[in-house]
PDB file of C-alpha atoms in Angstrom:
ATOM      1  CA  ASP R   1      40.017  55.295  -8.622  1.00 50.00           C
ATOM      2  CA  ALA R   2      43.045  53.698  -7.065  1.00 56.00           C
ATOM      3  CA  LYS R   3      45.109  52.117  -9.784  1.00 88.00           C
ATOM      4  CA  THR R   4      47.571  49.269 -10.041  1.00 95.00           C
ATOM      5  CA  THR R   5      50.806  48.885 -11.957  1.00 96.00           C
ATOM      6  CA  GLN R   6      51.982  45.498 -13.166  1.00 97.00           C
ATOM      7  CA  PRO R   7      54.756  44.409 -15.518  1.00 97.00           C
ATOM      8  CA  ASN R   8      53.450  43.662 -18.988  1.00 96.00           C
ATOM      9  CA  SER R   9      55.023  40.218 -19.079  1.00 98.00           C
ATOM     10  CA  MET R  10      57.077  37.748 -17.087  1.00 98.00           C
ATOM     11  CA  GLU R  11      58.692  34.403 -17.758  1.00 97.00           C
ATOM     12  CA  SER R  12      59.094  31.459 -15.468  1.00 96.00           C
ATOM     13  CA  ASN R  13      60.413  27.935 -15.602  1.00 96.00           C
ATOM     14  CA  GLU R  14      58.160  25.024 -14.882  1.00 96.00           C
ATOM     15  CA  GLU R  15      58.194  23.778 -11.279  1.00 96.00           C
ATOM     16  CA  GLU R  16      59.859  26.948 -10.025  1.00 96.00           C
ATOM     17  CA  PRO R  17      58.173  29.582  -7.835  1.00 96.00           C
ATOM     18  CA  VAL R  18      56.806  32.700  -9.489  1.00 97.00           C
ATOM     19  CA  HIS R  19      56.436  36.082  -7.851  1.00 98.00           C
ATOM     20  CA  LEU R  20      54.094  38.433  -9.673  1.00 98.00           C
ATOM     21  CA  PRO R  21      54.371  42.024  -8.405  1.00 98.00           C
ATOM     22  CA  CYS R  22      51.720  44.704  -8.228  1.00 98.00           C
ATOM     23  CA  ASN R  23      52.167  48.316  -7.177  1.00 97.00           C
ATOM     24  CA  HIS R  24      49.247  50.286  -5.810  1.00 95.00           C
ATOM     25  CA  SER R  25      50.740  53.323  -4.170  1.00 94.00           C
ATOM     26  CA  THR R  26      47.428  55.220  -3.990  1.00 92.00           C
ATOM     27  CA  ILE R  27      45.532  52.431  -2.262  1.00 92.00           C
ATOM     28  CA  SER R  28      43.071  53.569   0.385  1.00 90.00           C
ATOM     29  CA  GLY R  29      42.704  51.974   3.771  1.00 89.00           C
ATOM     30  CA  THR R  30      39.504  50.192   2.804  1.00 89.00           C
ATOM     31  CA  ASP R  31      40.556  48.839  -0.610  1.00 91.00           C
ATOM     32  CA  TYR R  32      40.810  45.086  -1.004  1.00 93.00           C
ATOM     33  CA  ILE R  33      43.436  43.585  -3.298  1.00 95.00           C
ATOM     34  CA  HIS R  34      42.053  40.984  -5.687  1.00 95.00           C
ATOM     35  CA  TRP R  35      43.884  38.763  -8.153  1.00 97.00           C
ATOM     36  CA  TYR R  36      42.336  37.076 -11.162  1.00 97.00           C
ATOM     37  CA  ARG R  37      43.887  35.197 -14.015  1.00 98.00           C
ATOM     38  CA  GLN R  38      42.757  34.493 -17.538  1.00 97.00           C
ATOM     39  CA  LEU R  39      43.943  31.398 -19.324  1.00 96.00           C
ATOM     40  CA  PRO R  40      43.959  31.453 -23.133  1.00 94.00           C
ATOM     41  CA  SER R  41      40.463  31.356 -24.629  1.00 92.00           C
ATOM     42  CA  GLN R  42      38.803  31.293 -21.206  1.00 95.00           C
ATOM     43  CA  GLY R  43      37.064  33.714 -18.921  1.00 96.00           C
ATOM     44  CA  PRO R  44      38.856  35.306 -15.979  1.00 97.00           C
ATOM     45  CA  GLU R  45      39.244  33.111 -12.928  1.00 96.00           C
ATOM     46  CA  TYR R  46      39.332  34.274  -9.320  1.00 95.00           C
ATOM     47  CA  VAL R  47      42.656  33.497  -7.642  1.00 97.00           C
ATOM     48  CA  ILE R  48      42.837  35.188  -4.247  1.00 96.00           C
ATOM     49  CA  HIS R  49      42.120  38.399  -2.356  1.00 95.00           C
ATOM     50  CA  GLY R  50      43.202  40.129   0.822  1.00 94.00           C
ATOM     51  CA  LEU R  51      43.125  43.342   2.811  1.00 94.00           C
ATOM     52  CA  THR R  52      46.129  43.585   5.103  1.00 93.00           C
ATOM     53  CA  SER R  53      47.367  40.146   6.072  1.00 91.00           C
ATOM     54  CA  ASN R  54      49.022  37.624   3.842  1.00 93.00           C
ATOM     55  CA  VAL R  55      46.627  35.046   2.457  1.00 94.00           C
ATOM     56  CA  ASN R  56      47.032  31.482   1.261  1.00 95.00           C
ATOM     57  CA  ASN R  57      44.748  29.182  -0.665  1.00 93.00           C
ATOM     58  CA  ARG R  58      45.133  26.100  -2.811  1.00 92.00           C
ATOM     59  CA  MET R  59      45.995  28.141  -5.880  1.00 91.00           C
ATOM     60  CA  ALA R  60      48.435  30.753  -4.606  1.00 96.00           C
ATOM     61  CA  SER R  61      49.647  32.991  -1.826  1.00 97.00           C
ATOM     62  CA  LEU R  62      49.210  36.734  -1.567  1.00 98.00           C
ATOM     63  CA  ALA R  63      51.877  38.725   0.193  1.00 98.00           C
ATOM     64  CA  ILE R  64      50.880  42.280   1.073  1.00 97.00           C
ATOM     65  CA  ALA R  65      53.471  44.876   1.998  1.00 96.00           C
ATOM     66  CA  GLU R  66      53.205  46.408   5.432  1.00 95.00           C
ATOM     67  CA  ASP R  67      52.350  49.823   3.977  1.00 95.00           C
ATOM     68  CA  ARG R  68      49.956  48.107   1.522  1.00 95.00           C
ATOM     69  CA  LYS R  69      51.406  50.018  -1.406  1.00 96.00           C
ATOM     70  CA  SER R  70      52.414  46.835  -3.132  1.00 97.00           C
ATOM     71  CA  SER R  71      51.558  43.156  -3.163  1.00 97.00           C
ATOM     72  CA  THR R  72      52.922  39.969  -4.668  1.00 98.00           C
ATOM     73  CA  LEU R  73      51.072  36.960  -5.965  1.00 98.00           C
ATOM     74  CA  ILE R  74      53.117  33.831  -5.384  1.00 98.00           C
ATOM     75  CA  LEU R  75      52.692  30.629  -7.347  1.00 97.00           C
ATOM     76  CA  HIS R  76      54.725  28.105  -5.421  1.00 94.00           C
ATOM     77  CA  ARG R  77      55.470  25.720  -8.285  1.00 95.00           C
ATOM     78  CA  ALA R  78      54.573  26.965 -11.726  1.00 96.00           C
ATOM     79  CA  THR R  79      53.083  24.512 -14.180  1.00 96.00           C
ATOM     80  CA  LEU R  80      52.445  24.945 -17.886  1.00 96.00           C
ATOM     81  CA  ARG R  81      48.800  25.378 -17.015  1.00 95.00           C
ATOM     82  CA  ASP R  82      49.638  28.534 -15.051  1.00 97.00           C
ATOM     83  CA  ALA R  83      50.505  30.394 -18.257  1.00 97.00           C
ATOM     84  CA  ALA R  84      47.922  33.171 -18.270  1.00 98.00           C
ATOM     85  CA  VAL R  85      47.334  36.878 -17.871  1.00 98.00           C
ATOM     86  CA  TYR R  86      47.268  37.798 -14.195  1.00 98.00           C
ATOM     87  CA  TYR R  87      45.281  40.817 -13.075  1.00 97.00           C
ATOM     88  CA  CYS R  88      45.792  42.713  -9.838  1.00 97.00           C
ATOM     89  CA  ILE R  89      42.668  44.716  -8.990  1.00 94.00           C
ATOM     90  CA  LEU R  90      41.762  47.074  -6.175  1.00 92.00           C
ATOM     91  CA  ARG R  91      38.190  47.039  -4.984  1.00 90.00           C
ATOM     92  CA  GLY R  92      36.888  49.866  -2.871  1.00 85.00           C
ATOM     93  CA  ARG R  93      33.652  50.500  -1.112  1.00 80.00           C
ATOM     94  CA  GLY R  94      30.379  51.418  -2.704  1.00 73.00           C
ATOM     95  CA  SER R  95      30.606  52.358  -6.346  1.00 65.00           C
ATOM     96  CA  GLN R  96      34.332  51.646  -6.239  1.00 65.00           C
ATOM     97  CA  GLY R  97      33.582  48.019  -5.535  1.00 71.00           C
ATOM     98  CA  ASN R  98      33.145  46.984  -9.143  1.00 82.00           C
ATOM     99  CA  LEU R  99      35.672  44.586 -10.588  1.00 87.00           C
ATOM    100  CA  ILE R 100      37.613  46.749 -13.049  1.00 87.00           C
ATOM    101  CA  PHE R 101      40.368  45.056 -15.031  1.00 91.00           C
ATOM    102  CA  GLY R 102      43.631  46.639 -16.145  1.00 91.00           C
ATOM    103  CA  LYS R 103      46.088  45.157 -18.618  1.00 92.00           C
ATOM    104  CA  GLY R 104      47.604  42.595 -16.273  1.00 96.00           C
ATOM    105  CA  THR R 105      50.832  40.587 -16.525  1.00 98.00           C
ATOM    106  CA  LYS R 106      51.190  37.915 -19.148  1.00 98.00           C
ATOM    107  CA  LEU R 107      53.008  34.992 -17.559  1.00 98.00           C
ATOM    108  CA  SER R 108      54.807  32.523 -19.778  1.00 98.00           C
ATOM    109  CA  VAL R 109      55.970  29.209 -18.333  1.00 97.00           C
ATOM    110  CA  LYS R 110      58.799  27.347 -20.001  1.00 96.00           C
ATOM    111  CA  PRO R 111      59.122  23.567 -19.726  1.00 94.00           C
TER     112      PRO R 111
ATOM    113  CA  ASP Z   1      28.234  22.742 -10.107  1.00 65.00           C
ATOM    114  CA  ALA Z   2      28.343  23.457 -13.826  1.00 81.00           C
ATOM    115  CA  GLY Z   3      29.559  27.001 -13.364  1.00 95.00           C
ATOM    116  CA  VAL Z   4      28.363  29.958 -15.406  1.00 98.00           C
ATOM    117  CA  ILE Z   5      27.085  28.769 -18.750  1.00 98.00           C
ATOM    118  CA  GLN Z   6      27.130  30.967 -21.823  1.00 98.00           C
ATOM    119  CA  SER Z   7      25.759  30.305 -25.252  1.00 97.00           C
ATOM    120  CA  PRO Z   8      26.602  30.271 -28.023  1.00 98.00           C
ATOM    121  CA  ARG Z   9      30.399  29.920 -27.753  1.00 97.00           C
ATOM    122  CA  HIS Z  10      30.844  31.495 -31.157  1.00 98.00           C
ATOM    123  CA  GLU Z  11      28.552  33.708 -33.186  1.00 98.00           C
ATOM    124  CA  VAL Z  12      29.140  35.098 -36.645  1.00 98.00           C
ATOM    125  CA  THR Z  13      26.571  37.492 -37.976  1.00 97.00           C
ATOM    126  CA  GLU Z  14      26.163  40.090 -40.649  1.00 97.00           C
ATOM    127  CA  MET Z  15      26.110  43.788 -39.912  1.00 97.00           C
ATOM    128  CA  GLY Z  16      22.614  44.984 -39.149  1.00 97.00           C
ATOM    129  CA  GLN Z  17      21.388  41.687 -37.759  1.00 98.00           C
ATOM    130  CA  GLU Z  18      20.133  41.195 -34.227  1.00 98.00           C
ATOM    131  CA  VAL Z  19      22.360  39.171 -31.921  1.00 98.00           C
ATOM    132  CA  THR Z  20      21.332  37.603 -28.626  1.00 98.00           C
ATOM    133  CA  LEU Z  21      23.845  36.239 -26.146  1.00 98.00           C
ATOM    134  CA  ARG Z  22      22.695  34.055 -23.278  1.00 98.00           C
ATOM    135  CA  CYS Z  23      23.890  33.376 -19.790  1.00 98.00           C
ATOM    136  CA  LYS Z  24      22.916  31.018 -16.995  1.00 98.00           C
ATOM    137  CA  PRO Z  25      24.468  32.049 -13.677  1.00 98.00           C
ATOM    138  CA  ILE Z  26      25.405  29.761 -10.836  1.00 97.00           C
ATOM    139  CA  SER Z  27      22.353  28.772  -8.852  1.00 96.00           C
ATOM    140  CA  GLY Z  28      22.000  30.903  -5.742  1.00 94.00           C
ATOM    141  CA  HIS Z  29      24.155  33.751  -7.021  1.00 95.00           C
ATOM    142  CA  ASP Z  30      22.256  37.007  -6.701  1.00 94.00           C
ATOM    143  CA  TYR Z  31      24.536  39.111  -8.882  1.00 95.00           C
ATOM    144  CA  LEU Z  32      25.112  38.824 -12.600  1.00 96.00           C
ATOM    145  CA  PHE Z  33      27.588  40.818 -14.665  1.00 96.00           C
ATOM    146  CA  TRP Z  34      28.177  41.267 -18.376  1.00 97.00           C
ATOM    147  CA  TYR Z  35      31.681  42.133 -19.593  1.00 97.00           C
ATOM    148  CA  ARG Z  36      33.142  42.706 -23.044  1.00 97.00           C
ATOM    149  CA  GLN Z  37      36.772  42.058 -23.991  1.00 97.00           C
ATOM    150  CA  THR Z  38      38.609  43.494 -26.976  1.00 96.00           C
ATOM    151  CA  MET Z  39      42.287  43.841 -27.739  1.00 93.00           C
ATOM    152  CA  MET Z  40      42.038  47.614 -27.718  1.00 93.00           C
ATOM    153  CA  ARG Z  41      39.981  48.168 -24.585  1.00 93.00           C
ATOM    154  CA  GLY Z  42      40.570  45.029 -22.544  1.00 93.00           C
ATOM    155  CA  LEU Z  43      37.812  43.812 -20.218  1.00 95.00           C
ATOM    156  CA  GLU Z  44      34.986  46.299 -19.715  1.00 94.00           C
ATOM    157  CA  LEU Z  45      32.014  46.007 -17.393  1.00 94.00           C
ATOM    158  CA  LEU Z  46      28.831  46.623 -19.358  1.00 96.00           C
ATOM    159  CA  ILE Z  47      26.017  46.093 -16.867  1.00 96.00           C
ATOM    160  CA  TYR Z  48      25.186  44.209 -13.712  1.00 94.00           C
ATOM    161  CA  PHE Z  49      22.057  42.897 -12.044  1.00 95.00           C
ATOM    162  CA  ASN Z  50      21.056  42.180  -8.474  1.00 94.00           C
ATOM    163  CA  ASN Z  51      18.103  39.870  -7.912  1.00 95.00           C
ATOM    164  CA  ASN Z  52      17.194  40.222 -11.598  1.00 96.00           C
ATOM    165  CA  VAL Z  53      17.109  44.033 -11.440  1.00 96.00           C
ATOM    166  CA  PRO Z  54      19.615  46.094 -13.453  1.00 96.00           C
ATOM    167  CA  ILE Z  55      21.712  48.142 -11.052  1.00 93.00           C
ATOM    168  CA  ASP Z  56      24.278  49.899 -13.199  1.00 92.00           C
ATOM    169  CA  ASP Z  57      24.211  50.012 -16.985  1.00 94.00           C
ATOM    170  CA  SER Z  58      26.618  52.907 -17.373  1.00 93.00           C
ATOM    171  CA  GLY Z  59      29.034  50.691 -19.258  1.00 93.00           C
ATOM    172  CA  MET Z  60      26.581  49.830 -22.021  1.00 95.00           C
ATOM    173  CA  PRO Z  61      28.115  51.466 -25.065  1.00 89.00           C
ATOM    174  CA  GLU Z  62      25.002  52.482 -26.998  1.00 88.00           C
ATOM    175  CA  ASP Z  63      21.261  52.138 -27.159  1.00 92.00           C
ATOM    176  CA  ARG Z  64      21.809  49.292 -29.574  1.00 96.00           C
ATOM    177  CA  PHE Z  65      22.787  47.225 -26.550  1.00 97.00           C
ATOM    178  CA  SER Z  66      20.202  45.939 -24.109  1.00 97.00           C
ATOM    179  CA  ALA Z  67      20.282  43.355 -21.332  1.00 98.00           C
ATOM    180  CA  LYS Z  68      17.547  41.570 -19.477  1.00 97.00           C
ATOM    181  CA  MET Z  69      17.264  39.125 -16.648  1.00 98.00           C
ATOM    182  CA  PRO Z  70      13.727  37.683 -16.670  1.00 97.00           C
ATOM    183  CA  ASN Z  71      14.483  35.261 -13.841  1.00 95.00           C
ATOM    184  CA  ALA Z  72      17.260  34.212 -11.505  1.00 95.00           C
ATOM    185  CA  SER Z  73      18.610  31.587 -13.856  1.00 95.00           C
ATOM    186  CA  PHE Z  74      18.763  33.392 -17.177  1.00 96.00           C
ATOM    187  CA  SER Z  75      20.033  36.610 -18.699  1.00 98.00           C
ATOM    188  CA  THR Z  76      20.395  37.911 -22.238  1.00 98.00           C
ATOM    189  CA  LEU Z  77      22.516  40.569 -23.866  1.00 98.00           C
ATOM    190  CA  LYS Z  78      21.072  41.780 -27.141  1.00 98.00           C
ATOM    191  CA  ILE Z  79      22.636  43.918 -29.832  1.00 97.00           C
ATOM    192  CA  GLN Z  80      20.305  45.372 -32.435  1.00 97.00           C
ATOM    193  CA  PRO Z  81      21.452  46.285 -35.010  1.00 97.00           C
ATOM    194  CA  SER Z  82      24.924  44.784 -34.784  1.00 97.00           C
ATOM    195  CA  GLU Z  83      27.995  46.530 -36.223  1.00 97.00           C
ATOM    196  CA  PRO Z  84      31.514  45.276 -37.001  1.00 97.00           C
ATOM    197  CA  ARG Z  85      32.917  47.243 -34.045  1.00 96.00           C
ATOM    198  CA  ASP Z  86      30.806  45.098 -31.729  1.00 97.00           C
ATOM    199  CA  SER Z  87      33.072  42.160 -32.515  1.00 98.00           C
ATOM    200  CA  ALA Z  88      34.504  41.031 -29.196  1.00 98.00           C
ATOM    201  CA  VAL Z  89      34.348  38.295 -26.591  1.00 98.00           C
ATOM    202  CA  TYR Z  90      31.433  38.783 -24.237  1.00 98.00           C
ATOM    203  CA  PHE Z  91      31.655  37.305 -20.755  1.00 98.00           C
ATOM    204  CA  CYS Z  92      28.990  36.740 -18.182  1.00 98.00           C
ATOM    205  CA  ALA Z  93      29.890  36.383 -14.505  1.00 97.00           C
ATOM    206  CA  SER Z  94      27.948  35.745 -11.338  1.00 96.00           C
ATOM    207  CA  SER Z  95      28.582  36.246  -7.649  1.00 94.00           C
ATOM    208  CA  SER Z  96      26.888  35.424  -4.367  1.00 92.00           C
ATOM    209  CA  GLY Z  97      27.445  38.982  -3.237  1.00 86.00           C
ATOM    210  CA  TRP Z  98      28.693  42.340  -4.378  1.00 81.00           C
ATOM    211  CA  GLY Z  99      31.618  44.232  -3.005  1.00 78.00           C
ATOM    212  CA  GLN Z 100      35.092  43.888  -1.754  1.00 78.00           C
ATOM    213  CA  GLY Z 101      34.960  40.466  -0.167  1.00 82.00           C
ATOM    214  CA  TYR Z 102      33.318  38.605  -3.020  1.00 87.00           C
ATOM    215  CA  GLY Z 103      34.842  36.863  -5.980  1.00 90.00           C
ATOM    216  CA  TYR Z 104      33.186  36.461  -9.350  1.00 94.00           C
ATOM    217  CA  THR Z 105      32.806  33.289 -11.403  1.00 96.00           C
ATOM    218  CA  PHE Z 106      33.062  33.877 -15.122  1.00 97.00           C
ATOM    219  CA  GLY Z 107      31.700  31.875 -17.998  1.00 97.00           C
ATOM    220  CA  SER Z 108      33.776  30.813 -20.971  1.00 96.00           C
ATOM    221  CA  GLY Z 109      32.504  33.675 -23.081  1.00 98.00           C
ATOM    222  CA  THR Z 110      30.844  34.167 -26.448  1.00 98.00           C
ATOM    223  CA  ARG Z 111      33.097  35.212 -29.286  1.00 98.00           C
ATOM    224  CA  LEU Z 112      31.060  37.518 -31.520  1.00 98.00           C
ATOM    225  CA  THR Z 113      32.155  38.369 -35.024  1.00 98.00           C
ATOM    226  CA  VAL Z 114      30.127  40.885 -37.002  1.00 98.00           C
ATOM    227  CA  VAL Z 115      30.993  40.968 -40.685  1.00 97.00           C
TER     228      VAL Z 115
END
């Protein structure tokens, strides 16, 4: 399975942008990049996904490197509510399409 | 839309007892997933269903675990007999499709403590 590497933890200040990195050097051409987050005492929450092009939605932006070996989840203005564990997940075709979680990045947001 | 609904939110039971966790997926979602989360192992996929039929149960840890989906709006995960090492948070998720382009909606989980 293609794997991802994320920092264990990051800190941010409230109302500042946050860039959460993810390395996936063994990504295959058909793997999608998904991001989920898990707030304390809650289930994981879908954030965004993409294949090759950068993606934007109301929650975040996903910037994908040209060689697709890394990606960055961008929160444009962090709030205290964004403190969570963020998971970067590759989803392949067929049996590789299951949503398999790694350890993620724990984001702390300081007021 | 009420989202994925799980019950109970918390369950404390004695070792050896039967435990049943319940899940109501989002209406119209054809896929249902059960996950377990522990500090040691993180989030693990246990089993998933498509149109009420179990597709892959390779993540179910032991025969003590069983899952059913009698209809499109209800699923159960049963542990019989329960053991202390089953203590974890169990999440149910549903999706309108399976595969790369689909996102999952998770419930709030059931925190199980087996004493």
